[in-house]
Coordinates of C-alpha atoms in Angstrom, one line a residue:
M29 CA 45.7 4.7 -2.8
G30 CA 42.7 2.4 -3.3
T31 CA 44.7 -0.7 -4.3
T32 CA 43.2 -2.8 -1.5
A33 CA 39.6 -2.0 -2.5
A34 CA 40.5 -2.4 -6.2
Q35 CA 41.9 -5.9 -5.5
W36 CA 38.7 -6.8 -3.6
A37 CA 36.6 -5.5 -6.5
R38 CA 38.6 -7.6 -9.1
E39 CA 38.2 -10.7 -7.0
E40 CA 34.4 -10.2 -6.8
L41 CA 34.0 -9.3 -10.4
D42 CA 36.0 -12.4 -11.5
A43 CA 33.7 -14.5 -9.3
L44 CA 30.6 -12.9 -10.9
A45 CA 32.0 -13.5 -14.4
R46 CA 32.7 -17.2 -13.6
Q47 CA 29.0 -17.6 -12.6
G48 CA 27.6 -15.8 -15.6
L49 CA 26.4 -13.0 -13.4
R50 CA 28.6 -10.0 -14.3
R51 CA 26.6 -7.1 -15.7
A52 CA 27.4 -4.1 -17.8
L53 CA 25.7 -0.9 -18.7
E54 CA 24.5 -0.2 -22.3
P55 CA 23.4 3.4 -22.8
L56 CA 20.5 4.1 -25.0
R57 CA 21.0 6.4 -28.0
S58 CA 17.4 7.2 -28.3
A59 CA 14.4 8.1 -26.2
Q60 CA 12.6 5.4 -24.3
G61 CA 9.9 3.6 -26.4
P62 CA 8.9 0.4 -28.1
E63 CA 12.0 0.8 -30.4
V64 CA 15.3 2.0 -29.0
V65 CA 18.8 2.4 -30.3
V66 CA 21.5 0.6 -28.4
G67 CA 25.1 0.3 -29.6
G68 CA 24.2 1.7 -33.0
Q69 CA 21.5 -1.0 -33.5
R70 CA 17.7 -0.2 -33.6
L71 CA 15.9 -2.8 -31.6
L72 CA 12.4 -3.7 -30.7
S73 CA 12.4 -3.3 -26.9
F74 CA 10.5 -5.5 -24.4
S75 CA 12.6 -4.6 -21.4
S76 CA 11.1 -1.3 -20.2
N77 CA 8.6 -0.8 -17.4
D78 CA 7.1 2.1 -19.5
Y79 CA 3.7 0.4 -19.4
L80 CA 1.6 3.3 -20.7
G81 CA 4.2 4.6 -23.1
L82 CA 4.5 7.9 -21.3
A83 CA 8.3 8.1 -20.7
A84 CA 8.8 10.1 -23.9
D85 CA 5.4 11.8 -24.0
P86 CA 6.0 15.4 -25.1
R87 CA 3.4 16.7 -22.6
L88 CA 5.5 15.4 -19.7
A89 CA 8.6 16.9 -21.1
Q90 CA 6.9 20.3 -21.7
A91 CA 5.6 20.4 -18.2
A92 CA 9.1 19.7 -16.9
A93 CA 10.5 22.3 -19.1
R94 CA 8.2 25.0 -17.9
A95 CA 9.0 24.2 -14.3
L96 CA 12.7 24.0 -15.2
A97 CA 12.6 27.5 -16.6
A98 CA 10.8 28.8 -13.5
R99 CA 12.5 26.8 -10.7
G100 CA 15.9 25.8 -12.1
T101 CA 17.6 22.4 -12.1
G102 CA 18.1 21.6 -8.4
A103 CA 16.0 21.7 -5.2
G104 CA 19.0 22.9 -3.2
A105 CA 18.2 21.1 0.0
S106 CA 15.9 18.6 1.7
R107 CA 12.2 19.6 1.9
L108 CA 12.6 20.3 5.6
M109 CA 15.3 22.8 4.9
V110 CA 14.6 25.0 1.8
G111 CA 14.0 22.3 -0.9
D112 CA 10.2 22.3 -0.5
T113 CA 8.1 24.0 -3.2
E114 CA 4.4 24.3 -4.1
A115 CA 5.2 21.8 -6.9
H116 CA 5.8 19.1 -4.3
H117 CA 2.6 19.8 -2.4
T118 CA 0.6 19.8 -5.7
L119 CA 2.0 16.5 -6.7
E120 CA 1.2 15.0 -3.3
R121 CA -2.4 16.2 -3.5
E122 CA -2.7 14.8 -7.0
A123 CA -1.2 11.4 -6.0
A124 CA -3.6 11.2 -3.0
A125 CA -6.6 12.0 -5.3
L126 CA -5.4 9.4 -7.8
M127 CA -5.2 6.7 -5.0
G128 CA -8.3 7.8 -3.1
T129 CA -6.4 8.3 0.1
E130 CA -6.3 11.1 2.6
A131 CA -2.7 12.0 1.9
A132 CA 0.4 11.1 0.0
R133 CA 4.1 11.7 0.8
L134 CA 6.7 12.0 -2.0
F135 CA 10.0 10.2 -2.1
N136 CA 12.9 10.4 -4.5
S137 CA 12.4 6.8 -5.7
G138 CA 10.4 3.7 -5.1
Y139 CA 13.4 2.1 -3.4
A140 CA 13.8 5.1 -1.1
A141 CA 10.0 5.0 -0.3
N142 CA 10.0 1.4 0.7
L143 CA 13.1 1.9 2.9
G144 CA 11.6 5.0 4.5
I145 CA 8.1 3.6 5.1
L146 CA 9.2 0.4 6.7
A147 CA 11.9 1.9 8.9
T148 CA 9.5 4.6 10.0
L149 CA 6.5 2.4 11.0
C150 CA 8.5 -0.4 12.6
G151 CA 11.4 -0.8 15.0
P152 CA 13.3 -3.2 17.2
E153 CA 10.3 -4.2 19.3
D154 CA 8.1 -5.0 16.2
V155 CA 7.7 -7.8 13.7
V156 CA 7.6 -7.4 10.0
F157 CA 6.2 -10.2 7.7
S158 CA 7.5 -10.2 4.2
D159 CA 6.6 -12.3 1.1
A160 CA 9.4 -14.6 0.0
L161 CA 9.5 -13.0 -3.4
N162 CA 9.2 -9.3 -2.4
H163 CA 11.3 -6.8 -4.2
A164 CA 14.8 -6.0 -2.9
S165 CA 13.6 -2.6 -1.7
L166 CA 11.1 -4.2 0.6
V167 CA 13.6 -6.7 1.8
D168 CA 16.1 -4.0 2.6
G169 CA 13.4 -1.9 4.2
C170 CA 12.6 -4.8 6.5
R171 CA 16.3 -5.1 7.5
L172 CA 16.7 -1.3 8.1
S173 CA 13.7 -1.2 10.3
R174 CA 15.6 -3.3 12.8
A175 CA 12.3 -5.2 13.5
R176 CA 12.3 -9.0 13.6
V177 CA 11.6 -10.2 10.1
V178 CA 9.5 -13.2 9.3
V179 CA 9.5 -14.3 5.7
Y180 CA 6.3 -16.1 4.7
P181 CA 5.9 -18.5 1.7
H182 CA 5.1 -16.7 -1.5
A183 CA 1.5 -15.5 -1.7
D184 CA 0.5 -17.9 1.1
A185 CA -2.1 -16.2 3.3
A186 CA -2.8 -19.4 5.3
A187 CA 0.9 -19.7 6.2
L188 CA 1.0 -16.0 7.1
D189 CA -2.1 -16.5 9.4
G190 CA -0.2 -19.2 11.4
L191 CA 3.0 -17.1 11.6
L192 CA 1.0 -14.1 12.8
A193 CA -0.8 -16.2 15.4
A194 CA 2.5 -17.4 16.8
A195 CA 4.3 -14.0 16.7
G196 CA 4.7 -11.6 19.6
G197 CA 5.9 -8.1 19.1
R198 CA 4.6 -4.6 19.9
R199 CA 3.4 -4.0 16.4
R200 CA 3.1 -6.3 13.4
L201 CA 3.2 -5.2 9.8
V202 CA 2.8 -7.3 6.6
C203 CA 4.4 -6.0 3.4
T204 CA 4.0 -7.4 -0.1
D205 CA 4.3 -6.5 -3.7
A206 CA 0.9 -6.2 -5.5
V207 CA 2.2 -7.4 -8.8
F208 CA 5.5 -9.3 -8.4
S209 CA 8.1 -7.7 -10.7
M210 CA 9.8 -10.9 -12.0
D211 CA 6.8 -13.2 -12.4
G212 CA 3.9 -10.8 -13.0
D213 CA 1.6 -12.7 -10.6
H214 CA -0.6 -11.1 -8.0
A215 CA -0.6 -11.1 -4.2
P216 CA -3.8 -12.4 -2.6
L217 CA -4.6 -9.0 -1.1
Q218 CA -8.1 -9.8 0.0
E219 CA -6.9 -12.8 2.0
L220 CA -3.9 -10.9 3.4
A221 CA -6.1 -8.0 4.5
E222 CA -8.4 -10.4 6.3
V223 CA -5.5 -12.1 8.0
C224 CA -4.2 -8.7 9.1
R225 CA -7.6 -7.6 10.4
R226 CA -7.9 -10.8 12.4
H227 CA -4.5 -10.3 14.1
G228 CA -4.5 -6.6 14.4
A229 CA -1.6 -6.2 11.9
A230 CA -1.0 -3.3 9.4
L231 CA -0.7 -4.0 5.7
M232 CA 1.7 -2.3 3.3
V233 CA 1.4 -2.9 -0.4
D234 CA 3.9 -2.0 -3.1
E235 CA 1.8 -1.1 -6.2
A236 CA 4.8 -0.2 -8.4
H237 CA 4.0 -2.7 -11.2
A238 CA 0.2 -2.4 -10.8
L239 CA -0.2 1.4 -10.7
G240 CA -1.5 2.6 -14.1
V241 CA -2.0 -1.0 -15.2
L242 CA -4.7 -2.5 -13.0
G243 CA -8.1 -1.1 -11.8
P244 CA -10.8 1.0 -13.4
N245 CA -9.0 4.1 -12.3
G246 CA -5.5 2.7 -12.6
R247 CA -5.0 2.7 -8.8
G248 CA -3.6 -0.9 -8.8
L249 CA -4.5 -4.3 -7.5
S250 CA -5.9 -2.9 -4.3
E251 CA -8.6 -1.1 -6.3
V252 CA -9.4 -4.2 -8.3
L253 CA -9.9 -6.2 -5.1
G254 CA -11.5 -3.5 -3.0
V255 CA -8.8 -3.6 -0.4
E256 CA -7.6 -0.6 1.6
P257 CA -4.1 -1.2 2.9
D258 CA -2.7 1.1 5.6
V259 CA 0.0 2.2 3.2
R260 CA 0.4 1.8 -0.6
M261 CA 3.7 2.7 -2.4
G262 CA 3.2 4.0 -5.9
T263 CA 6.0 4.8 -8.3
L264 CA 6.0 7.7 -10.8
G265 CA 8.7 6.0 -12.9
K266 CA 7.0 3.0 -14.4
A267 CA 3.6 3.3 -16.0
L268 CA 3.5 7.0 -15.3
G269 CA 6.7 7.6 -17.3
A270 CA 8.2 10.2 -14.9
F271 CA 10.4 9.8 -11.8
G272 CA 10.0 9.6 -8.0
A273 CA 7.5 7.7 -5.8
F274 CA 5.0 8.3 -3.0
A275 CA 3.3 6.7 0.0
A276 CA -0.5 6.9 -0.2
C277 CA -1.7 6.8 3.3
S278 CA -3.5 8.6 6.1
A279 CA -2.6 12.2 7.0
E280 CA -1.1 11.0 10.3
V281 CA 1.2 8.5 8.5
A282 CA 2.2 11.1 6.0
E283 CA 3.1 13.5 8.8
L284 CA 5.2 10.8 10.6
L285 CA 7.0 10.0 7.4
M286 CA 8.0 13.7 7.0
N287 CA 9.4 13.7 10.5
R288 CA 11.0 10.2 10.6
A289 CA 11.6 8.7 7.2
R290 CA 15.4 9.0 6.8
P291 CA 15.5 8.8 2.9
L292 CA 13.1 11.8 2.9
V293 CA 14.5 13.8 5.8
F294 CA 18.2 13.5 4.8
S295 CA 17.9 13.6 1.0
T296 CA 17.9 16.7 -1.3
A297 CA 14.3 17.0 -2.5
L298 CA 13.1 16.1 -6.0
P299 CA 13.6 19.0 -8.4
A300 CA 10.4 20.9 -9.1
A301 CA 10.7 20.0 -12.8
L302 CA 10.3 16.3 -11.9
C303 CA 7.3 17.1 -9.7
A304 CA 5.7 18.9 -12.6
A305 CA 6.3 15.9 -14.9
G306 CA 4.7 13.6 -12.4
E307 CA 1.7 15.8 -12.0
E308 CA 1.2 15.9 -15.8
A309 CA 1.6 12.1 -16.0
I310 CA -1.2 11.6 -13.4
A311 CA -3.4 14.0 -15.3
V312 CA -2.8 12.3 -18.7
M313 CA -3.4 8.8 -17.2
R314 CA -6.6 9.9 -15.5
A315 CA -7.9 11.7 -18.7
E316 CA -7.0 9.0 -21.1
P317 CA -8.2 5.5 -20.1
A318 CA -7.7 4.5 -23.7
L319 CA -4.0 4.1 -22.8
R320 CA -4.8 1.4 -20.3
E321 CA -7.2 -0.2 -22.7
A322 CA -4.5 -0.4 -25.4
L323 CA -2.1 -1.9 -22.9
W324 CA -4.6 -4.6 -22.0
R325 CA -5.2 -5.4 -25.7
N326 CA -1.4 -5.9 -26.0
I327 CA -1.2 -8.0 -22.8
R328 CA -3.9 -10.3 -24.1
R329 CA -2.3 -10.6 -27.5
M330 CA 1.1 -11.5 -25.9
A331 CA -0.5 -14.0 -23.6
D332 CA -2.4 -15.7 -26.4
G333 CA 0.7 -15.7 -28.6
L334 CA 3.0 -17.2 -25.9
R335 CA 0.5 -20.0 -25.1
A336 CA 0.3 -20.8 -28.8
L337 CA 4.0 -21.4 -28.6
G338 CA 3.6 -23.7 -25.6
V339 CA 4.9 -21.1 -23.1
P340 CA 2.8 -20.8 -20.0
A341 CA 1.3 -17.3 -19.9
E342 CA -1.6 -15.5 -18.3
A343 CA -3.1 -12.1 -19.1
R344 CA -2.8 -10.8 -15.5
S345 CA -0.1 -8.0 -15.8
A346 CA 2.2 -6.5 -18.3
I347 CA 5.0 -8.9 -17.3
F348 CA 5.7 -12.2 -19.0
P349 CA 8.6 -14.3 -17.7
L350 CA 10.3 -17.0 -19.8
V351 CA 12.1 -19.1 -17.2
L352 CA 15.1 -20.7 -18.8
G353 CA 17.1 -22.1 -15.8
E354 CA 20.8 -21.2 -15.7
P355 CA 22.3 -17.8 -16.3
E356 CA 24.3 -18.9 -19.4
R357 CA 21.1 -20.1 -21.1
A358 CA 19.3 -16.8 -20.4
L359 CA 22.3 -14.9 -21.8
E360 CA 22.4 -17.2 -24.9
V361 CA 18.7 -16.8 -25.8
A362 CA 18.8 -13.0 -25.1
A363 CA 21.7 -12.8 -27.6
Q364 CA 19.8 -14.8 -30.2
L365 CA 16.8 -12.5 -29.9
R366 CA 19.0 -9.4 -30.1
A367 CA 20.7 -10.7 -33.3
R368 CA 17.2 -10.8 -34.8
G369 CA 16.3 -7.3 -33.6
V370 CA 14.4 -7.9 -30.3
L371 CA 15.8 -6.6 -27.0
V372 CA 14.9 -8.6 -23.9
K373 CA 17.4 -8.3 -21.1
P374 CA 18.3 -11.6 -19.3
I375 CA 17.4 -11.6 -15.6
R376 CA 19.8 -13.6 -13.3
P377 CA 20.4 -14.1 -9.6
P378 CA 20.3 -12.4 -7.2
T379 CA 17.3 -10.7 -8.9
V380 CA 15.7 -14.1 -9.2
P381 CA 16.4 -17.3 -7.3
R382 CA 19.1 -19.6 -8.6
G383 CA 18.0 -22.0 -11.3
T384 CA 15.3 -19.5 -12.5
S385 CA 17.2 -17.2 -14.7
R386 CA 14.9 -15.9 -17.3
L387 CA 13.9 -13.4 -20.0
R388 CA 11.3 -10.9 -18.8
F389 CA 9.1 -9.5 -21.5
A390 CA 7.3 -6.3 -20.5
V391 CA 4.5 -5.1 -22.7
S392 CA 3.6 -1.4 -23.3
A393 CA 0.6 0.4 -24.6
A394 CA 3.0 1.9 -27.2
H395 CA 3.7 -1.5 -28.8
S396 CA 1.9 -2.1 -32.0
E397 CA 0.2 -5.4 -32.8
A398 CA 2.9 -5.9 -35.5
Q399 CA 5.7 -5.4 -33.0
I400 CA 4.2 -8.0 -30.6
D401 CA 3.7 -10.4 -33.4
R402 CA 7.3 -9.9 -34.5
A403 CA 8.6 -10.8 -31.1
L404 CA 6.5 -13.9 -31.1
E405 CA 7.7 -14.9 -34.5
V406 CA 11.3 -14.6 -33.4
L407 CA 10.6 -16.8 -30.4
A408 CA 8.9 -19.3 -32.6
A409 CA 11.8 -19.4 -35.0
L410 CA 14.2 -19.9 -32.2
E411 CA 12.0 -22.7 -30.7
V412 CA 12.7 -21.4 -27.2
R413 CA 11.8 -23.9 -24.5
V414 CA 11.1 -22.8 -21.0
A415 CA 12.5 -24.6 -18.0
A416 CA 10.3 -27.3 -16.4

């Protein structure tokens, strides 16, 4: 049994290997942090999205442990069955308060949230407009909505304006990342919001890589620019160091998501222990703006250091791409860095477009100045040159 599928798998894996695109898992032997142990080697890590350094914070672990002792390991069912607890409602209230919205609705992951939001709000009679560099979860959410999908050029509000003017459809929705995960650049949210207002379209923004990083309260790019999208997706698993995600939205949208969002309706609920960890993460982030201040000192230090090496870099997010071109080159440079104690995972297609394989440095508040300087020293010694 299974020989046909196994043969298909071998053929596909061989094809990936020939293209330098086959991947493999490497389990950590340590907690998440600026230094990790992989394969028996202690490495300085710049591959995590743990932007505020909360993933191994003992306060989150203790909050989860208390809930674990009280509630057990599993939720047992979906929230609409018997998987709902007060911990879920508390976390939703805290997420809404953090984002300054009327309501929030929990999902088991950012991927599930984007699938659920888009497929709930749009259908076959509608049109969804998606940035060309949106995250895979937004791309797949557009597909699952069964709406007509129009891809607009990256961060091009003028092009979107023309596409919206020419589109029909019962409802129109524009979706975009706030901070794009592979380049670290920002969506032009003010311009996008104005285009949406002019054409009567809704705006959905994925704040996954901006939440906890941008804004005086850490709400993300929307807060920085004074934009109020119809829906914002926020993840608990990046800067907040926990797990799960939420849609920050109106009470009506939250209610509709509970009734129609398939990843929510048909999935076992998040365990209460993870809800407790998320609640604690929000509390820590709101009480300690010094974490975000430390992150931004490190962002500026990394940007300055990269520019001194001749690498284009801007202090606009915690993400710094070194575009190298072909997958083999990204693998080679990643191996050279690793041999010198620096872990930066290579990013290859289909995560990024062909010809733009890269190393993606992600900076954390937990990195010390000496650790950032060490990574820069290794890059300088290797004389890494980015692709034109």
